[in-house]
Coordinates of C-alpha atoms in Angstrom, one line a residue:
M1 CA 0.0 0.0 0.0
C2 CA 1.4 3.4 -0.9
G3 CA 1.2 6.5 -2.9
V4 CA 2.5 6.5 -6.5
C5 CA 3.3 9.3 -8.9
G6 CA 5.3 10.0 -12.0
V7 CA 6.1 12.3 -15.0
V8 CA 6.6 11.1 -18.6
R9 CA 8.0 13.3 -21.4
P10 CA 8.5 12.0 -24.9
S11 CA 11.4 14.4 -25.5
G12 CA 13.2 13.3 -22.4
R13 CA 13.4 14.2 -18.7
V14 CA 14.1 17.7 -17.7
E15 CA 16.0 19.1 -14.7
G16 CA 12.9 19.8 -12.6
D17 CA 11.2 16.4 -12.9
D18 CA 13.0 14.8 -10.0
A19 CA 12.1 17.7 -7.7
L20 CA 8.5 17.6 -9.0
V21 CA 8.2 13.9 -8.1
G22 CA 9.8 14.6 -4.8
R23 CA 7.1 17.3 -4.0
I24 CA 4.3 14.9 -4.9
N25 CA 5.9 12.2 -2.7
L26 CA 5.9 14.7 0.1
A27 CA 2.3 15.6 -0.4
Q28 CA 1.4 11.9 -0.4
E29 CA 3.6 10.9 2.6
H30 CA 0.6 10.0 4.7
R31 CA -0.1 7.2 2.2
G32 CA 3.2 5.7 2.9
P33 CA 5.3 7.0 5.7
D34 CA 7.7 4.0 5.9
A35 CA 9.8 5.0 2.8
A36 CA 10.0 7.3 -0.1
D37 CA 11.7 6.5 -3.4
R38 CA 12.4 8.2 -6.8
W39 CA 13.7 6.7 -9.9
G40 CA 14.5 8.2 -13.3
G41 CA 14.9 6.8 -16.8
K42 CA 15.5 8.6 -20.1
R43 CA 11.9 9.8 -20.4
V44 CA 10.3 9.0 -17.1
T45 CA 10.6 9.8 -13.4
L46 CA 8.6 7.6 -11.0
G47 CA 7.9 8.1 -7.3
Q48 CA 6.5 6.1 -4.5
T49 CA 5.8 6.5 -0.8
R50 CA 5.6 3.1 1.0
L51 CA 3.4 1.6 3.7
A52 CA 5.2 -1.7 4.3
I53 CA 2.8 -4.5 4.8
V54 CA 4.0 -7.5 2.6
D55 CA 7.7 -8.2 2.6
L56 CA 9.0 -5.5 5.0
S57 CA 12.6 -5.8 3.6
D58 CA 14.1 -3.4 1.1
A59 CA 13.1 -5.9 -1.6
G60 CA 9.6 -4.5 -1.3
R61 CA 10.7 -1.0 -2.2
Q62 CA 9.7 0.4 -5.5
P63 CA 9.8 0.8 -8.4
F64 CA 9.9 -2.8 -9.4
V65 CA 12.0 -3.3 -12.5
S66 CA 12.1 -6.3 -14.8
L67 CA 15.3 -8.5 -15.0
D68 CA 16.2 -6.9 -18.4
G69 CA 15.6 -3.4 -17.1
Q70 CA 13.0 -2.6 -19.7
V71 CA 9.8 -2.5 -17.6
S72 CA 9.4 -0.3 -14.5
V73 CA 6.3 -0.4 -12.3
V74 CA 5.0 1.6 -9.3
F75 CA 2.0 0.1 -7.7
N76 CA -0.6 1.0 -4.9
G77 CA -2.7 -1.8 -3.4
E78 CA -2.5 -5.5 -2.8
I79 CA -2.3 -8.4 -5.2
Y80 CA -3.7 -11.2 -3.1
N81 CA -3.1 -14.0 -5.7
H82 CA 0.6 -13.1 -6.4
E83 CA 1.8 -16.5 -5.3
E84 CA -0.6 -18.3 -7.6
L85 CA 0.5 -16.1 -10.5
R86 CA 4.2 -16.8 -9.8
R87 CA 3.5 -20.6 -10.1
R88 CA 1.1 -20.4 -13.0
F89 CA 3.3 -18.2 -15.2
H90 CA 6.7 -19.5 -13.9
L91 CA 7.8 -16.0 -12.9
G92 CA 11.5 -15.8 -12.0
T93 CA 11.4 -12.9 -9.5
T94 CA 12.7 -13.9 -6.1
A95 CA 11.3 -10.9 -4.1
R96 CA 8.4 -11.9 -1.9
C97 CA 6.6 -8.7 -2.3
D98 CA 3.3 -9.0 -4.2
G99 CA 4.1 -6.2 -6.6
A100 CA 7.4 -7.7 -7.6
I101 CA 5.7 -10.0 -10.1
L102 CA 4.3 -7.1 -12.1
P103 CA 7.2 -6.2 -14.5
E104 CA 7.7 -9.8 -15.6
L105 CA 4.0 -10.5 -15.9
W106 CA 3.6 -7.3 -17.9
A107 CA 6.4 -8.4 -20.3
R108 CA 4.5 -11.6 -21.0
L109 CA 0.9 -10.4 -21.1
G110 CA 0.8 -6.6 -21.6
T111 CA -2.6 -5.1 -20.6
A112 CA -4.1 -8.6 -20.3
M113 CA -2.1 -8.8 -17.1
F114 CA -4.6 -6.6 -15.2
R115 CA -7.4 -9.2 -15.6
E116 CA -5.3 -11.8 -13.9
L117 CA -4.8 -9.8 -10.7
R118 CA -7.1 -10.5 -7.8
G119 CA -7.0 -7.6 -5.4
M120 CA -7.1 -3.8 -5.2
F121 CA -4.7 -1.8 -7.3
A122 CA -3.6 1.3 -9.0
I123 CA -0.6 0.5 -11.3
A124 CA 1.7 2.6 -13.5
V125 CA 3.8 0.6 -16.0
Y126 CA 6.5 2.3 -18.0
D127 CA 7.7 0.0 -20.9
D128 CA 11.0 1.4 -22.2
R129 CA 10.8 -1.0 -25.3
E130 CA 8.0 1.1 -26.6
H131 CA 8.5 4.3 -24.6
A132 CA 4.9 3.8 -23.4
L133 CA 3.1 4.6 -20.1
T134 CA 0.1 2.6 -18.9
L135 CA -2.1 3.4 -15.9
A136 CA -4.7 1.0 -14.6
R137 CA -7.2 0.6 -11.7
D138 CA -8.9 -2.5 -10.2
P139 CA -12.4 -3.5 -11.4
F140 CA -14.3 -1.8 -8.5
G141 CA -12.0 1.2 -8.3
I142 CA -10.9 0.6 -4.7
K143 CA -7.7 2.4 -5.3
P144 CA -7.6 5.9 -7.0
L145 CA -5.3 7.2 -9.7
Y146 CA -5.3 10.6 -11.5
W147 CA -3.5 12.1 -14.4
T148 CA -3.0 15.4 -16.2
V149 CA -1.3 17.0 -19.1
T150 CA 1.1 19.6 -17.9
A151 CA 1.6 23.0 -19.5
D152 CA 4.8 21.9 -21.2
G153 CA 3.2 18.7 -22.6
A154 CA 4.2 16.0 -20.1
I155 CA 1.9 13.3 -18.6
A156 CA 1.9 13.5 -14.8
F157 CA 0.0 11.1 -12.5
A158 CA -0.5 10.6 -8.8
S159 CA -2.6 8.6 -6.4
E160 CA -4.3 11.8 -5.2
C161 CA -5.6 14.7 -7.3
R162 CA -4.6 17.5 -5.0
P163 CA -0.9 17.3 -5.7
L164 CA -1.6 17.7 -9.4
I165 CA -3.5 21.0 -9.1
G166 CA -0.4 23.1 -9.5
L167 CA 0.4 21.5 -12.8
V168 CA -2.8 22.5 -14.4
P169 CA -2.6 26.0 -16.2
R170 CA -6.0 27.2 -15.0
P171 CA -7.4 24.8 -12.4
A172 CA -11.1 25.0 -11.6
V173 CA -13.9 23.0 -10.1
D174 CA -15.5 20.7 -12.8
R175 CA -19.1 21.7 -13.0
A176 CA -20.2 18.2 -14.2
A177 CA -18.6 16.6 -11.2
L178 CA -20.0 19.2 -8.9
T179 CA -23.5 18.6 -10.3
H180 CA -23.2 14.9 -9.5
Y181 CA -22.1 15.8 -6.0
L182 CA -25.2 18.0 -5.5
M183 CA -27.4 15.2 -6.6
F184 CA -25.9 12.3 -4.7
G185 CA -23.5 13.7 -2.0
S186 CA -20.5 12.4 -3.8
M187 CA -18.9 12.5 -7.3
S188 CA -19.0 9.5 -9.6
R189 CA -16.3 6.9 -9.4
T190 CA -14.9 8.1 -12.8
A191 CA -14.7 11.8 -11.9
S192 CA -12.1 14.2 -10.8
P193 CA -13.3 17.3 -9.0
F194 CA -11.0 19.5 -11.1
S195 CA -11.0 20.4 -14.8
G196 CA -7.7 19.5 -16.4
I197 CA -7.3 16.5 -14.1
R198 CA -8.8 13.1 -14.9
A199 CA -9.3 9.9 -13.0
V200 CA -8.2 6.7 -14.6
P201 CA -11.5 4.8 -15.0
A202 CA -12.4 2.1 -12.4
N203 CA -12.0 -1.2 -14.2
G204 CA -10.0 0.5 -16.9
W205 CA -6.5 1.2 -18.3
V206 CA -5.1 4.2 -20.2
R207 CA -2.0 4.0 -22.3
W208 CA 0.2 6.7 -23.9
D209 CA 2.6 5.7 -26.7
D210 CA 6.0 7.4 -27.4
R211 CA 4.2 10.4 -29.0
L212 CA 1.6 10.6 -26.2
G213 CA -1.2 9.2 -28.4
R214 CA -3.7 7.8 -26.0
T215 CA -5.7 4.5 -26.0
E216 CA -8.0 3.1 -23.4
G217 CA -9.5 -0.3 -22.5
P218 CA -11.2 -2.4 -19.8
V219 CA -9.5 -4.4 -17.2
H220 CA -12.3 -7.0 -16.9
R221 CA -15.1 -7.2 -19.5
G222 CA -18.4 -8.0 -18.1
V223 CA -17.2 -8.0 -14.5
L224 CA -20.8 -8.0 -13.1
T225 CA -22.4 -9.7 -16.1
D226 CA -22.1 -13.3 -17.6
L227 CA -22.1 -14.6 -14.1
P228 CA -21.4 -18.1 -13.0
E229 CA -24.1 -20.4 -11.8
T230 CA -23.7 -20.5 -8.0
S231 CA -25.0 -22.5 -5.0
P232 CA -25.1 -21.3 -1.4
D233 CA -22.2 -23.7 -0.6
E234 CA -20.1 -22.3 -3.4
L235 CA -20.8 -18.7 -2.2
R236 CA -19.8 -19.7 1.3
A237 CA -16.6 -21.3 0.1
E238 CA -15.7 -18.2 -2.0
F239 CA -16.3 -15.9 1.0
L240 CA -13.8 -17.9 3.0
R241 CA -11.4 -17.9 0.1
S242 CA -11.7 -14.1 -0.2
V243 CA -11.2 -13.5 3.5
S244 CA -8.2 -15.9 3.6
L245 CA -6.5 -13.9 0.8
H246 CA -7.3 -10.6 2.5
L247 CA -5.5 -11.8 5.6
L248 CA -2.1 -12.1 3.8
S249 CA 0.2 -9.7 5.6
D250 CA 3.5 -9.5 7.4
V251 CA 2.1 -7.1 10.0
P252 CA -0.9 -7.6 12.4
V253 CA -4.3 -7.3 10.9
A254 CA -7.2 -5.7 12.7
L255 CA -11.0 -5.9 12.1
L256 CA -13.3 -2.9 12.1
L257 CA -16.1 -4.6 14.1
S258 CA -19.6 -3.2 14.4
S259 CA -22.6 -5.2 15.7
G260 CA -23.9 -6.0 12.2
L261 CA -23.6 -9.0 10.0
D262 CA -21.0 -7.8 7.5
S263 CA -18.1 -7.3 10.0
G264 CA -19.5 -10.2 12.1
A265 CA -19.2 -12.5 9.2
L266 CA -15.6 -11.5 8.8
A267 CA -15.0 -12.3 12.4
W268 CA -16.6 -15.7 11.9
A269 CA -14.6 -16.4 8.7
C270 CA -11.3 -15.5 10.5
R271 CA -12.2 -18.0 13.3
E272 CA -13.0 -20.7 10.6
L273 CA -9.6 -20.0 9.1
G274 CA -7.8 -20.3 12.4
Q275 CA -6.8 -16.6 12.5
S276 CA -7.2 -14.5 15.7
L277 CA -7.5 -10.7 15.2
I278 CA -7.7 -7.5 17.1
C279 CA -11.3 -6.3 16.7
V280 CA -11.7 -2.5 17.1
T281 CA -15.0 -0.9 17.8
V282 CA -15.4 2.9 18.0
D283 CA -18.3 3.7 20.3
Q284 CA -19.5 7.2 20.8
G285 CA -21.4 6.3 23.9
T286 CA -24.7 7.4 22.3
E287 CA -27.9 5.5 21.7
M288 CA -26.3 4.3 18.5
G289 CA -23.4 2.8 20.4
E290 CA -22.3 -0.7 19.2
G291 CA -19.7 -1.6 21.8
S292 CA -21.7 -4.2 23.8
N293 CA -23.1 -6.1 20.8
A294 CA -19.7 -6.0 19.1
A295 CA -18.1 -7.4 22.2
V296 CA -20.5 -10.4 22.1
I297 CA -19.4 -11.1 18.5
A298 CA -15.7 -10.8 19.3
R299 CA -16.0 -13.2 22.3
R300 CA -18.1 -15.6 20.2
F301 CA -15.3 -16.0 17.7
G302 CA -12.4 -15.8 20.1
H303 CA -10.9 -12.5 19.1
R304 CA -9.4 -9.7 21.2
H305 CA -11.7 -6.7 21.4
E306 CA -10.8 -3.1 21.8
I307 CA -13.5 -0.4 22.3
V308 CA -12.3 3.1 21.5
T309 CA -14.1 6.2 22.4
S310 CA -13.1 8.8 19.8
S311 CA -14.8 12.1 18.9
P312 CA -13.3 14.7 16.7
D313 CA -12.6 18.3 17.8
E314 CA -12.4 21.3 15.5
A315 CA -8.7 20.6 14.6
D316 CA -9.6 17.0 13.6
V317 CA -12.5 18.3 11.4
R318 CA -10.0 20.7 9.7
H319 CA -7.7 17.7 9.1
Y320 CA -10.6 15.7 7.7
L321 CA -11.5 18.4 5.2
A322 CA -7.9 19.0 4.2
A323 CA -7.5 15.2 3.5
M324 CA -10.7 15.2 1.4
Q325 CA -9.7 14.7 -2.2
R326 CA -13.2 15.0 -3.6
P327 CA -16.1 16.7 -1.8
S328 CA -18.3 14.1 0.0
I329 CA -21.0 14.2 2.6
D330 CA -19.7 10.9 4.0
G331 CA -16.3 9.8 5.3
L332 CA -16.0 11.5 8.7
N333 CA -16.9 8.1 10.3
V334 CA -14.1 6.5 8.3
F335 CA -11.7 9.2 9.4
V336 CA -12.6 8.7 13.1
V337 CA -12.4 4.9 12.9
N338 CA -9.1 4.7 11.2
R339 CA -7.6 7.3 13.5
A340 CA -8.5 4.9 16.3
I341 CA -6.9 2.0 14.4
A342 CA -3.6 4.0 14.0
S343 CA -3.7 5.0 17.7
L344 CA -3.4 1.3 18.5
G345 CA -0.2 1.1 16.4
L346 CA -2.0 -0.9 13.6
K347 CA -1.8 -0.2 9.9
V348 CA -4.0 -2.9 8.3
A349 CA -7.7 -3.5 8.9
L350 CA -10.5 -5.6 7.4
S351 CA -13.8 -3.8 6.8
G352 CA -17.3 -5.0 6.0
T353 CA -17.7 -2.2 3.4
G354 CA -19.5 -3.5 0.4
G355 CA -21.5 -6.2 2.2
D356 CA -24.8 -4.3 1.8
E357 CA -24.2 -3.5 -1.9
V358 CA -23.2 -7.1 -2.8
L359 CA -25.6 -9.0 -0.6
A360 CA -28.7 -6.7 -1.2
G361 CA -28.7 -5.5 2.5
Y362 CA -30.5 -2.2 2.2
P363 CA -34.3 -1.9 2.7
W364 CA -35.0 -0.6 -0.8
F365 CA -33.8 -3.9 -2.3
R366 CA -36.9 -5.4 -0.7
Q367 CA -39.1 -2.5 -2.0
L368 CA -38.0 -3.1 -5.5
R369 CA -40.9 -5.6 -6.0
R370 CA -43.3 -2.7 -5.8
L371 CA -42.2 -1.4 -9.2
G372 CA -44.6 -3.8 -10.8
L373 CA -47.5 -2.0 -9.1
L374 CA -46.5 1.3 -10.8
R375 CA -47.1 -0.3 -14.2
V376 CA -50.7 -1.0 -13.0
T377 CA -51.1 2.7 -12.0
D378 CA -49.8 3.8 -15.4
R379 CA -52.4 1.6 -17.2
L380 CA -55.2 2.9 -14.9
G381 CA -54.2 6.5 -15.4
L382 CA -53.5 7.0 -11.7
A383 CA -49.9 8.0 -11.9
R384 CA -50.5 11.8 -12.1
P385 CA -53.1 11.9 -9.3
L386 CA -50.8 9.9 -7.0
E387 CA -47.9 12.2 -7.8
R388 CA -50.0 15.3 -6.8
A389 CA -51.3 13.6 -3.7
V390 CA -47.9 12.9 -2.1
R391 CA -45.8 15.7 -3.6
L392 CA -45.8 18.1 -0.6
R393 CA -44.8 15.5 2.0
H394 CA -42.9 12.9 0.1
R395 CA -41.0 14.4 -2.8
K396 CA -39.0 11.3 -3.6
V397 CA -42.1 9.1 -3.6
A398 CA -43.9 11.6 -5.8
Q399 CA -41.0 11.4 -8.3
L400 CA -41.2 7.6 -8.2
V401 CA -45.0 7.2 -8.7
G402 CA -45.4 10.0 -11.2
P403 CA -45.8 9.2 -14.9
T404 CA -42.2 10.1 -15.7
G405 CA -40.8 8.1 -12.7
P406 CA -38.5 5.2 -13.1
R407 CA -40.0 1.8 -14.1
D408 CA -36.8 -0.3 -13.9
A409 CA -34.3 -1.2 -11.2
A410 CA -31.5 1.2 -12.2
G411 CA -34.0 4.2 -12.2
F412 CA -35.4 3.1 -8.9
G413 CA -31.8 3.0 -7.5
E414 CA -31.1 6.5 -8.8
V415 CA -34.2 8.0 -7.1
A416 CA -33.4 6.1 -3.8
R417 CA -29.8 7.5 -3.8
R418 CA -30.7 11.1 -4.7
L419 CA -30.2 13.7 -1.9
L420 CA -31.3 16.7 -3.8
L421 CA -33.9 16.4 -6.5
D422 CA -33.8 18.5 -9.8
P423 CA -35.6 21.6 -8.5
D424 CA -33.2 21.8 -5.5
V425 CA -30.1 21.3 -7.7
R426 CA -31.4 23.9 -10.2
A427 CA -32.0 26.4 -7.4
L428 CA -28.4 26.0 -6.2
A429 CA -26.7 25.6 -9.6
P430 CA -28.1 28.0 -12.2
W431 CA -26.3 26.2 -15.0
Y432 CA -28.0 22.8 -14.2
E433 CA -30.2 21.4 -16.8
P434 CA -32.1 18.2 -15.8
R435 CA -31.2 15.2 -18.0
P436 CA -33.9 13.8 -20.2
G437 CA -35.6 10.8 -18.8
R438 CA -33.8 7.7 -20.0
A439 CA -35.7 4.8 -21.6
S440 CA -36.5 2.0 -19.2
T441 CA -34.6 -1.3 -19.8
G442 CA -37.5 -3.2 -18.3
D443 CA -35.1 -5.0 -16.0
R444 CA -36.6 -4.9 -12.5
T445 CA -34.4 -7.6 -10.9
C446 CA -32.5 -7.2 -7.8
Q447 CA -29.4 -8.0 -9.8
A448 CA -29.8 -4.9 -11.9
L449 CA -30.2 -2.7 -8.7
L450 CA -27.1 -4.3 -7.2
R451 CA -25.1 -3.4 -10.3
F452 CA -26.4 0.2 -10.1
D453 CA -25.5 0.5 -6.4
I454 CA -22.1 -1.1 -6.8
E455 CA -21.1 1.3 -9.5
H456 CA -22.7 4.5 -8.2
Y457 CA -22.8 4.3 -4.4
L458 CA -20.2 1.8 -3.5
G459 CA -17.8 3.0 -6.2
G460 CA -18.6 6.7 -6.1
M461 CA -18.8 7.2 -2.4
L462 CA -17.9 4.4 0.0
L463 CA -14.7 3.1 -1.6
A464 CA -13.4 6.6 -2.5
D465 CA -14.0 7.8 1.1
T466 CA -12.6 4.6 2.5
D467 CA -9.3 5.0 0.6
T468 CA -9.0 8.8 1.3
F469 CA -9.8 8.8 5.1
S470 CA -8.0 5.5 6.0
M471 CA -4.8 6.6 4.2
A472 CA -5.0 10.0 5.9
S473 CA -4.0 8.0 9.1
S474 CA -1.6 5.7 7.1
V475 CA -4.0 2.7 7.5
E476 CA -4.7 0.2 4.7
V477 CA -8.4 -1.0 4.7
R478 CA -9.1 -4.2 3.0
V479 CA -12.6 -5.1 1.8
P480 CA -13.2 -8.8 1.3
F481 CA -16.8 -8.3 0.2
V482 CA -15.5 -6.2 -2.7
D483 CA -13.7 -9.1 -4.3
V484 CA -14.4 -9.9 -8.0
P485 CA -15.0 -13.7 -7.7
F486 CA -17.1 -13.4 -4.5
A487 CA -19.2 -10.5 -5.8
R488 CA -19.8 -12.3 -9.1
R489 CA -21.1 -15.3 -7.2
A490 CA -23.2 -13.2 -4.8
L491 CA -25.0 -11.5 -7.7
A492 CA -25.6 -14.8 -9.4
V493 CA -27.2 -16.7 -6.5
D494 CA -30.7 -15.2 -6.9
P495 CA -31.0 -12.5 -9.6
A496 CA -34.6 -11.8 -8.8
R497 CA -34.2 -10.9 -5.1
G498 CA -30.4 -11.1 -4.2
V499 CA -28.8 -13.0 -1.4
G500 CA -30.2 -11.0 1.5
K501 CA -28.5 -10.7 4.9
R502 CA -30.6 -13.3 6.7
R503 CA -30.1 -16.0 4.0
F504 CA -26.3 -15.2 4.0
A505 CA -26.2 -15.7 7.8
D506 CA -28.2 -18.9 7.5
W507 CA -25.8 -20.2 4.8
L508 CA -22.8 -19.4 7.1
G509 CA -24.6 -21.4 9.8
D510 CA -23.8 -19.5 13.0
E511 CA -26.5 -18.6 15.5
E512 CA -24.9 -15.3 16.6
L513 CA -24.7 -14.1 13.0
I514 CA -28.3 -15.0 12.5
R515 CA -29.2 -13.0 15.7
S516 CA -27.3 -10.0 14.3
T517 CA -29.6 -9.8 11.3
R518 CA -32.6 -9.4 13.6
R519 CA -31.1 -6.3 15.4
P520 CA -31.8 -2.8 14.0
K521 CA -29.4 -1.8 11.3
W522 CA -27.4 1.3 11.8
G523 CA -23.7 0.6 11.2
F524 CA -21.1 3.0 12.7
G525 CA -22.8 6.3 12.7
L526 CA -22.0 9.7 14.1
P527 CA -24.4 12.2 15.7
M528 CA -24.0 14.5 12.7
D529 CA -27.1 16.6 13.3
R530 CA -26.1 17.4 16.9
W531 CA -22.5 18.0 16.0
M532 CA -23.7 20.5 13.3
R533 CA -25.8 22.4 15.8
E534 CA -23.6 22.5 18.8
G535 CA -20.5 20.3 18.4
P536 CA -17.3 20.3 16.3
L537 CA -19.1 20.8 13.0
A538 CA -21.0 23.9 14.1
P539 CA -18.2 26.3 13.2
W540 CA -18.2 25.0 9.7
V541 CA -22.0 25.4 9.4
R542 CA -21.6 29.0 10.6
A543 CA -18.8 29.5 8.1
A544 CA -20.9 28.3 5.2
G545 CA -23.6 30.8 6.2
A546 CA -21.2 33.7 6.0
P547 CA -21.4 36.2 3.1
D548 CA -17.8 35.5 2.0
A549 CA -18.1 31.7 2.2
P550 CA -16.3 30.2 -0.9
V551 CA -19.3 28.0 -1.6
R552 CA -21.2 31.2 -2.6
E553 CA -18.7 31.6 -5.5
L554 CA -20.0 28.4 -7.1
L555 CA -23.6 28.2 -5.9
R556 CA -26.5 30.7 -5.7
P557 CA -26.2 32.3 -2.2
A558 CA -29.9 32.6 -1.7
A559 CA -30.4 28.9 -2.3
V560 CA -27.6 28.1 0.1
D561 CA -29.3 30.2 2.8
T562 CA -32.7 28.5 2.1
L563 CA -31.1 25.0 2.5
L564 CA -29.4 25.9 5.7
A565 CA -32.5 27.6 7.2
G566 CA -34.6 24.6 6.3
W567 CA -32.3 22.3 8.3
R568 CA -32.1 24.7 11.2
E569 CA -35.9 24.8 11.5
G570 CA -36.1 21.0 11.4
Q571 CA -37.7 20.7 8.0
L572 CA -34.7 19.1 6.3
R573 CA -32.4 16.2 7.3
W574 CA -28.8 17.0 8.1
E575 CA -27.5 15.4 4.9
R576 CA -29.1 18.1 2.7
A577 CA -27.5 21.0 4.6
W578 CA -24.2 19.1 5.0
I579 CA -24.0 19.0 1.2
V580 CA -23.2 22.7 1.1
V581 CA -21.3 22.8 4.4
A582 CA -18.9 20.0 3.4
L583 CA -18.4 21.6 0.0
D584 CA -17.6 24.9 1.6
G585 CA -15.2 23.3 4.0
W586 CA -13.4 21.5 1.2
L587 CA -13.2 24.7 -0.9
R588 CA -11.5 26.5 2.1
T589 CA -8.6 24.0 2.0
L590 CA -7.9 24.9 -1.7
D591 CA -5.9 27.8 -3.2
P592 CA -8.5 30.6 -3.7
Q593 CA -7.6 30.7 -7.4
V594 CA -9.1 27.2 -7.8
V595 CA -12.4 28.2 -6.3
R596 CA -14.2 28.9 -9.6
L597 CA -16.2 26.9 -12.1
D598 CA -14.7 25.7 -15.3
D599 CA -16.0 27.1 -18.6
A600 CA -18.0 23.9 -19.2
T601 CA -15.3 22.8 -21.8
G602 CA -12.4 22.8 -19.4
H603 CA -12.8 19.1 -18.5
A604 CA -11.9 18.0 -22.1
L605 CA -8.2 17.1 -21.8
T606 CA -6.1 16.7 -24.9
T607 CA -2.6 15.3 -25.3
V608 CA 0.0 16.5 -27.7

């Protein structure tokens, strides 16, 4: 696990490239405080900051270079099947580190290599035989990677987007990415927040040849389609296999333990695999506290349990906002939990993130069956009257039941995930034009809704925030539910209604896990509303309401005031107010020259 970066110039390295890579390394030091390295070839300079987890010796330092010296790789993440790949492809490298296989594997397979990798990764390959740079991300986009074209025509890349801002001639906030944030509380998994900087697509690779001509392609075609037939026993076995691989480490591994099924299932699997972990629960001591139930699970499976009480102060919130790469209404919980992990001297943790999205754990997965009823209201001409009847009290329901509402699973998922509907977004963002309604696919299966949620919510918010706010504390979080073979089997078991938490617990066969599915679901939550009114978030709420707030440079001030007033008066949930407060806090951590909107064409990057 680490931060990676680099600069490639077709005309050859220049004097300042080494210093530039050094500055990016320094900006990404939190991603890898154990070591920092730079390496230069004729046309390329690569950098890496290391969080040593697999092979703690100097053999694990990067870049990894092929035996003939022609292929150089810097890599962020974990390749869990590296030993299997060594054997299958008879790779000659003697270094134990998982990333050490990549140069030789690339020399044999090229971009086909990426599909063979089981794990989470952001990889940069420089092939001196063709003077070509290739960047790639794992199928779910667990690990981030950004690139830009500098003013003098070089390609620069980094694990985080902030260190690249200074290389963009006129950096600005990308209005398309900002619009998505206003709608959903996060940017899409393929978005950069800044015009002039792009994200390597999740499940994709980007390649530049010796003249910086660019080609792109997928890592894994049909990763969530063409699924294998699967039985409950096969799903159970694949889950154990995934957890087993995610335990591979040369340092102690912790488990972020709540009182729910997802992390409880990880505790069960580790017991089944004969592995004892340190389970860490952050308990705020509120009505949402999970310490006592989590302690029961830890004892049940023979793990050591640590309960940490950790609440942020104003300085912590400032650190959280400064670490935020892309604006998000989520992630403060991840920041608090991983700060607790780091305080115990740990730097690797398993997390149940992704369990709800893969196993159909949210309530609206069960509500999906009601879409069929809407087709009846359409035929009877009742859609418009129903929309008018509920519009004032239930705006989302009105959008759903109305004649232009969604009639397939993906459309249903979009409405369920929206935080601000079109009138609210248009009030805030005068440039916003609602998208025309898309044609229904007719697919109302749970499998289709799972694919939507995995791409848009898991990929756009949860995984992005998990990486950002765990690495802010130099902690690697591993997510066994977000594993390609396991996820493919989970989606295949029952396309019509999904696995479901209770069935998964039944298939694992443990009574305590079954009991956990009967408890109210809340996960690790923070008292956000209270903190916004009188706690560590209150100063940021007041700041967003000030006349000189940066958020008012991008959004209509009167609409910002209306949103904040509606929350203060108890008419709106905290999330809708936090959309503008978190955005304002994030903008305050940027250079003031960046706090402007692009010209609507600025996000079209070109290469020379």
